[in-house]
Amino acid sequence: MPQKLHITIIQDNDTKNKAYIDLVKHYHDIKLVDVNSVSHDDIMRSAVIIVQVDLNDPNSISPLKDIMALPERCHIPTFFLLREFSRREVVQANTLGATDYIVYPCPNHIFIQTLEDLINKTVEKAWSKLTEVQEEALKVCLKVVEKTFHNASKGLEVSQKEVKDSCKLIVEATAKDGLNDWMDAIRQHHNSTYRHSMMVCGYLVSFGMLIGIKKTDLQTLAVGGMIHDIGKAAIPLEILEKPSELTCSERKIMEQHPVDSRIILANAKWDEMLIDIAVHHHENLDGSGYPDGLKGNQISDIVRAASIANVFTDLTDKRSYKPAMTAEKAIETMLAMGNQLDIDLIKAFRPVVLTGES
Ligand SMILES: [Fe+2]
Ligand SMILES: [Fe+2]
């Protein structure tokens, strides 16, 4: 079984056979919700949705229609459990927007295999949209990110050259074929640290392109994004991958990662600008950040840009303990953070993530 995902199961009162719930729970995190009380958050935090309602009952179909029509839902694979293989139920499921369906009850192994196929198909679909250049860049970068974090966690040297070379591929792929499909494929990656690092990298490259900086600077932004959280390689996995919110003491350990980044990168003699990004992307303009409590002009422009890409990626990424925010809401939240982030820079960043603005 590959990755552990957050799955929302939507049911109605009438549903009798629910044995599959324990089965799914064995592999994934689940949340059960009644079809009449599904919240926006329930949808936004789901990697997959399972629907088990009476498709002949208007009281269930009506709220389900609204849920299925949500724009955010359209990107989430939705698996319908039918009570019988009848034309009526199949047509109803398809009309509502089912990604796949199965007649339930069915043997456990068939149920779980169909569910996993659906999950894998979603990943494959995202990758299938990539051009050859984008696919090559993504494959190489994921390997390099994995190796870099692995080496850092084992106290081995992290190669600046290797990361720079892989980032050159991203810059070239983005210049040639754009970044949207590339980012969609990254969004499907199961490892949250790698996914986060690559997305910050992607947003920084897009941002750099939008404001028209030169190619070598784009590469610096890409490298900075990719390794900005390298210090997380030193954080215990039970904290780093905790499927719920961190306690106060765990948060303190987590906030050590910029200091660890400094040690890891300085030991390997990385460029100062890249160390600056990795060490200071959690500093705030009002001095409330960490680790050094820098203020205003003490924070460089490239670090300010990295902070914005970092916060935006955090807010819009879904985890089992928090839903993903929409891009609009994330920008609004960032603008309301007072004097922590560079407001002018957020406004300049906005067209990177909101279509129709430039
Ligand atoms: Fe960080
Ligand atoms: Fe980060």
Coordinates of C-alpha atoms and ligand atoms in Angstrom, one line a residue:
M1 CA 0.0 0.0 0.0
P2 CA 1.7 3.3 -1.0
Q3 CA 0.8 6.6 0.7
K4 CA -1.4 7.3 3.7
L5 CA -4.0 9.8 2.7
H6 CA -6.9 11.7 4.2
I7 CA -10.2 10.3 2.9
T8 CA -13.6 11.8 3.6
I9 CA -16.5 9.3 3.6
I10 CA -19.9 10.9 2.9
Q11 CA -22.9 8.8 3.9
D12 CA -26.6 9.1 4.6
N13 CA -28.7 7.5 7.4
D14 CA -30.0 4.8 5.1
T15 CA -26.7 3.1 4.4
K16 CA -26.5 -0.4 5.9
N17 CA -23.2 -2.0 4.9
K18 CA -20.2 -0.1 6.3
A19 CA -17.6 -2.8 6.8
Y20 CA -15.3 -1.1 4.3
I21 CA -14.8 1.7 6.8
D22 CA -12.5 -0.3 9.0
L23 CA -10.7 -1.6 6.0
V24 CA -10.0 1.9 4.7
K25 CA -9.1 3.1 8.2
H26 CA -6.3 0.4 8.2
Y27 CA -4.5 2.2 5.4
H28 CA -5.6 5.8 5.5
D29 CA -6.9 8.6 7.8
I30 CA -10.6 8.9 7.5
K31 CA -13.4 11.2 8.4
L32 CA -17.1 10.2 8.3
V33 CA -19.6 12.9 7.5
D34 CA -23.3 12.9 6.9
V35 CA -24.3 14.1 3.5
N36 CA -26.3 17.0 5.0
S37 CA -23.4 18.3 7.1
V38 CA -20.4 18.2 4.8
S39 CA -18.3 21.4 5.3
H40 CA -16.1 23.2 2.8
D41 CA -13.1 22.1 5.1
D42 CA -14.1 18.5 4.8
I43 CA -13.7 18.8 1.0
M44 CA -10.6 20.9 1.0
R45 CA -8.7 18.4 3.3
S46 CA -9.6 15.3 1.3
A47 CA -7.2 13.5 -1.0
V48 CA -10.1 11.2 -2.0
I49 CA -13.8 11.3 -1.3
I50 CA -15.9 8.1 -0.9
V51 CA -19.7 8.5 -1.3
Q52 CA -22.1 6.0 0.0
V53 CA -25.6 7.4 -0.1
D54 CA -29.0 6.2 -1.5
L55 CA -28.9 7.5 -5.1
N56 CA -32.6 7.0 -5.3
D57 CA -33.4 9.3 -2.4
P58 CA -33.9 13.0 -3.4
N59 CA -33.1 14.0 0.3
S60 CA -29.6 12.6 -0.3
I61 CA -29.1 13.6 -3.9
S62 CA -29.9 17.2 -3.4
P63 CA -27.1 18.0 -0.9
L64 CA -24.8 15.7 -2.7
K65 CA -25.3 17.6 -5.9
D66 CA -24.2 20.8 -4.2
I67 CA -21.1 19.1 -2.8
M68 CA -20.1 17.6 -6.1
A69 CA -20.5 21.0 -7.9
L70 CA -18.0 22.8 -5.6
P71 CA -15.1 23.9 -7.9
E72 CA -12.5 22.6 -5.4
R73 CA -14.2 19.1 -5.4
C74 CA -13.7 18.8 -9.1
H75 CA -9.9 18.2 -8.5
I76 CA -10.6 15.4 -5.9
P77 CA -11.1 11.9 -7.0
T78 CA -14.5 10.8 -5.8
F79 CA -15.4 7.1 -5.4
F80 CA -19.1 6.1 -5.4
L81 CA -20.4 2.9 -3.7
L82 CA -23.5 1.7 -5.5
R83 CA -26.1 -0.5 -4.0
E84 CA -26.7 -2.4 -7.2
F85 CA -25.4 -2.4 -10.8
S86 CA -28.4 -0.7 -12.3
R87 CA -28.5 1.7 -15.2
R88 CA -30.2 4.2 -13.0
E89 CA -27.5 4.2 -10.3
V90 CA -24.6 4.2 -12.7
V91 CA -26.1 7.2 -14.7
Q92 CA -26.8 9.0 -11.4
A93 CA -23.2 8.5 -10.2
N94 CA -21.7 9.6 -13.5
T95 CA -24.0 12.6 -13.7
L96 CA -23.0 13.7 -10.3
G97 CA -19.3 13.5 -11.2
A98 CA -18.1 10.2 -9.9
T99 CA -14.5 9.5 -10.8
D100 CA -15.1 5.8 -10.4
Y101 CA -17.7 3.5 -8.7
I102 CA -18.1 0.0 -7.4
V103 CA -21.1 -2.1 -6.3
Y104 CA -20.9 -2.6 -2.6
P105 CA -20.7 -5.0 -0.7
C106 CA -17.9 -6.6 -2.6
P107 CA -14.8 -8.7 -1.4
N108 CA -12.3 -6.6 0.6
H109 CA -9.4 -7.1 -1.7
I110 CA -11.5 -5.9 -4.7
F111 CA -12.6 -2.8 -2.8
I112 CA -9.2 -1.8 -1.7
Q113 CA -7.6 -2.5 -5.1
T114 CA -10.2 -0.4 -6.8
L115 CA -9.6 2.5 -4.4
E116 CA -5.8 2.3 -4.8
D117 CA -6.1 2.2 -8.6
L118 CA -8.2 5.3 -8.4
I119 CA -5.5 7.0 -6.3
N120 CA -2.7 5.9 -8.6
K121 CA -4.7 6.9 -11.7
T122 CA -4.9 10.5 -10.3
V123 CA -1.2 10.7 -9.9
E124 CA -0.6 9.2 -13.4
K125 CA -3.1 11.6 -14.9
A126 CA -1.2 14.6 -13.5
W127 CA 2.1 13.2 -14.8
S128 CA 0.7 12.3 -18.2
K129 CA 0.0 16.0 -18.9
L130 CA 3.7 16.9 -18.7
T131 CA 5.9 17.5 -21.7
E132 CA 9.0 15.5 -22.0
V133 CA 11.2 18.4 -20.8
Q134 CA 8.9 18.9 -17.8
E135 CA 8.8 15.2 -16.9
E136 CA 12.6 15.0 -17.1
A137 CA 13.0 18.1 -14.9
L138 CA 10.5 16.7 -12.3
K139 CA 12.0 13.2 -12.2
V140 CA 15.6 14.6 -11.8
C141 CA 14.5 17.2 -9.2
L142 CA 12.6 14.7 -7.0
K143 CA 15.6 12.4 -7.0
V144 CA 17.9 15.2 -6.1
V145 CA 15.6 16.5 -3.3
E146 CA 15.3 13.0 -1.9
K147 CA 19.0 12.5 -2.0
T148 CA 19.8 15.9 -0.6
F149 CA 17.4 15.4 2.4
H150 CA 18.7 11.9 2.9
N151 CA 22.4 13.0 3.0
A152 CA 21.6 15.9 5.3
S153 CA 19.8 13.5 7.7
K154 CA 22.8 11.2 7.8
G155 CA 25.3 14.0 8.3
L156 CA 26.7 13.4 4.8
E157 CA 27.7 16.4 2.6
V158 CA 24.9 18.0 0.5
S159 CA 26.0 18.8 -3.0
Q160 CA 25.3 22.4 -4.1
K161 CA 26.3 21.5 -7.6
E162 CA 23.8 18.7 -7.9
V163 CA 20.9 20.9 -6.7
K164 CA 22.0 23.7 -9.0
D165 CA 22.2 21.4 -12.0
S166 CA 18.7 20.0 -11.3
C167 CA 17.3 23.5 -10.9
K168 CA 18.7 24.5 -14.2
L169 CA 16.3 21.9 -15.7
I170 CA 13.3 23.5 -13.9
V171 CA 14.2 26.9 -15.2
E172 CA 14.5 25.6 -18.7
A173 CA 11.3 23.5 -18.5
T174 CA 9.4 26.5 -17.1
A175 CA 10.7 28.8 -19.8
K176 CA 9.7 26.3 -22.5
D177 CA 6.4 24.8 -21.3
G178 CA 5.2 26.9 -18.3
L179 CA 4.8 25.7 -14.7
N180 CA 1.1 24.9 -14.1
D181 CA 1.1 21.2 -15.2
W182 CA 4.4 20.7 -13.5
M183 CA 3.0 22.1 -10.2
D184 CA -0.1 19.9 -10.5
A185 CA 2.1 16.8 -10.8
I186 CA 4.1 17.9 -7.7
R187 CA 0.9 18.4 -5.7
Q188 CA 0.3 14.7 -6.0
H189 CA 3.6 13.8 -4.3
H190 CA 3.0 11.8 -1.1
N191 CA 6.0 13.1 0.9
S192 CA 4.9 16.5 2.4
T193 CA 8.4 17.8 2.9
Y194 CA 9.6 17.1 -0.7
R195 CA 6.2 18.3 -2.0
H196 CA 6.5 21.6 0.0
S197 CA 10.1 22.2 -1.1
M198 CA 9.4 21.7 -4.8
M199 CA 6.3 23.8 -4.7
V200 CA 8.1 26.7 -3.0
C201 CA 10.8 26.3 -5.7
G202 CA 8.2 26.4 -8.4
Y203 CA 6.4 29.5 -7.1
L204 CA 9.7 31.3 -6.7
V205 CA 10.7 30.5 -10.3
S206 CA 7.3 31.7 -11.6
F207 CA 7.6 34.8 -9.5
G208 CA 11.1 35.5 -10.8
M209 CA 9.9 35.1 -14.4
L210 CA 6.9 37.4 -13.8
I211 CA 9.1 40.2 -12.6
G212 CA 11.6 39.5 -15.4
I213 CA 14.8 38.6 -13.6
K214 CA 17.7 37.0 -15.4
K215 CA 18.2 33.3 -15.9
T216 CA 21.0 32.9 -13.3
D217 CA 19.0 34.6 -10.7
L218 CA 16.0 32.4 -11.5
Q219 CA 18.3 29.4 -10.8
T220 CA 19.2 30.9 -7.5
L221 CA 15.5 31.3 -6.6
A222 CA 14.9 27.7 -7.6
V223 CA 17.7 26.3 -5.6
G224 CA 16.7 28.5 -2.6
G225 CA 13.2 27.2 -2.8
M226 CA 14.3 23.6 -3.1
I227 CA 16.6 23.6 -0.1
H228 CA 15.0 26.3 2.1
D229 CA 13.8 23.6 4.6
I230 CA 16.9 21.4 4.4
G231 CA 17.3 21.7 8.2
K232 CA 14.1 19.7 8.5
A233 CA 16.3 16.7 7.7
A234 CA 17.5 16.9 11.3
I235 CA 13.9 16.9 12.8
P236 CA 12.7 13.6 14.2
L237 CA 10.2 12.0 11.7
E238 CA 7.5 11.5 14.4
I239 CA 7.4 15.4 14.6
L240 CA 8.0 16.1 11.0
E241 CA 5.3 13.8 9.8
K242 CA 2.9 14.0 12.7
P243 CA -0.6 13.7 11.3
S244 CA -2.0 16.2 13.8
E245 CA -1.1 19.7 15.0
L246 CA 2.2 20.0 16.9
T247 CA 2.3 20.6 20.7
C248 CA 4.2 23.6 22.1
S249 CA 7.4 21.6 22.8
E250 CA 7.3 19.9 19.4
R251 CA 6.8 23.3 17.7
K252 CA 10.0 24.5 19.5
I253 CA 11.9 21.5 18.0
M254 CA 10.4 22.2 14.6
E255 CA 11.5 25.9 14.8
Q256 CA 15.1 24.7 15.1
H257 CA 15.2 23.8 11.4
P258 CA 16.6 27.1 10.2
V259 CA 19.5 26.8 12.6
D260 CA 20.1 23.2 11.4
S261 CA 20.0 24.5 7.8
R262 CA 22.7 27.0 8.7
I263 CA 25.0 24.2 10.0
I264 CA 24.3 21.8 7.1
L265 CA 24.8 24.4 4.3
A266 CA 27.7 26.3 5.9
N267 CA 29.6 23.0 6.4
A268 CA 29.3 22.3 2.7
K269 CA 30.3 25.9 1.9
W270 CA 27.1 26.8 0.1
D271 CA 26.6 30.3 -1.4
E272 CA 25.8 33.0 1.2
M273 CA 22.5 34.0 -0.6
L274 CA 21.2 30.4 -0.4
I275 CA 22.2 30.1 3.3
D276 CA 20.4 33.4 3.9
I277 CA 17.1 31.9 2.4
A278 CA 17.4 28.7 4.3
V279 CA 18.2 30.4 7.6
H280 CA 15.9 33.4 7.5
H281 CA 12.7 32.4 5.6
H282 CA 10.8 32.5 9.0
E283 CA 11.9 36.0 9.9
N284 CA 9.2 38.6 10.0
L285 CA 9.6 42.3 9.0
D286 CA 8.3 43.3 12.4
G287 CA 11.0 41.3 14.2
S288 CA 8.6 38.6 15.5
G289 CA 10.1 35.8 13.4
Y290 CA 12.9 33.3 14.1
P291 CA 15.7 32.2 14.5
D292 CA 17.5 35.6 14.7
G293 CA 14.6 38.0 15.2
L294 CA 15.7 40.1 12.2
K295 CA 13.7 43.2 11.3
G296 CA 12.9 45.3 8.3
N297 CA 16.0 46.0 6.1
Q298 CA 18.0 43.3 7.8
I299 CA 15.8 40.9 5.7
S300 CA 17.0 40.7 2.1
D301 CA 14.6 40.9 -0.9
I302 CA 15.3 37.3 -1.9
V303 CA 14.4 36.1 1.6
R304 CA 11.2 38.2 1.6
A305 CA 10.2 36.5 -1.7
A306 CA 11.1 33.1 -0.2
S307 CA 9.0 33.8 2.9
I308 CA 6.0 34.7 0.7
A309 CA 6.3 31.5 -1.4
N310 CA 6.8 29.5 1.8
V311 CA 3.7 30.8 3.6
F312 CA 1.6 30.6 0.5
T313 CA 2.6 27.0 -0.1
D314 CA 1.8 26.1 3.6
L315 CA -1.6 27.7 3.5
T316 CA -2.7 26.1 0.2
D317 CA -1.3 22.6 0.9
K318 CA -3.7 20.2 2.5
R319 CA -2.6 18.0 5.4
S320 CA -4.7 15.4 7.4
Y321 CA -5.0 17.9 10.2
K322 CA -5.8 21.0 8.2
P323 CA -7.7 21.7 4.9
A324 CA -6.1 23.5 2.0
M325 CA -7.0 27.2 1.6
T326 CA -7.9 28.5 -1.8
A327 CA -5.3 30.8 -3.5
E328 CA -7.6 33.8 -3.0
K329 CA -8.1 33.1 0.7
A330 CA -4.3 32.5 1.2
I331 CA -3.4 35.8 -0.4
E332 CA -6.1 37.6 1.7
T333 CA -4.7 35.9 4.8
M334 CA -1.2 36.9 4.0
L335 CA -2.2 40.5 3.3
A336 CA -3.9 40.6 6.7
M337 CA -0.8 39.4 8.6
G338 CA 0.2 42.9 9.3
N339 CA 3.8 43.9 9.1
Q340 CA 5.2 40.4 9.0
L341 CA 5.5 39.9 5.2
D342 CA 6.3 42.5 2.6
I343 CA 2.9 43.7 1.4
D344 CA 4.1 45.2 -1.9
L345 CA 5.8 41.9 -2.7
I346 CA 2.7 39.9 -1.9
K347 CA 0.8 42.1 -4.3
A348 CA 3.5 41.5 -7.0
F349 CA 3.3 37.7 -6.2
R350 CA -0.5 37.6 -6.5
P351 CA -0.7 37.2 -10.3
V352 CA 1.6 34.2 -10.0
V353 CA -1.1 32.2 -8.2
L354 CA -4.4 33.9 -9.2
T355 CA -5.3 33.7 -12.9
G356 CA -6.7 36.7 -14.6
E357 CA -4.3 39.1 -12.8
S358 CA -1.1 40.4 -14.2
Ligands
FE1 FE 10.8 26.5 7.0
FE2 FE 9.1 25.8 4.2

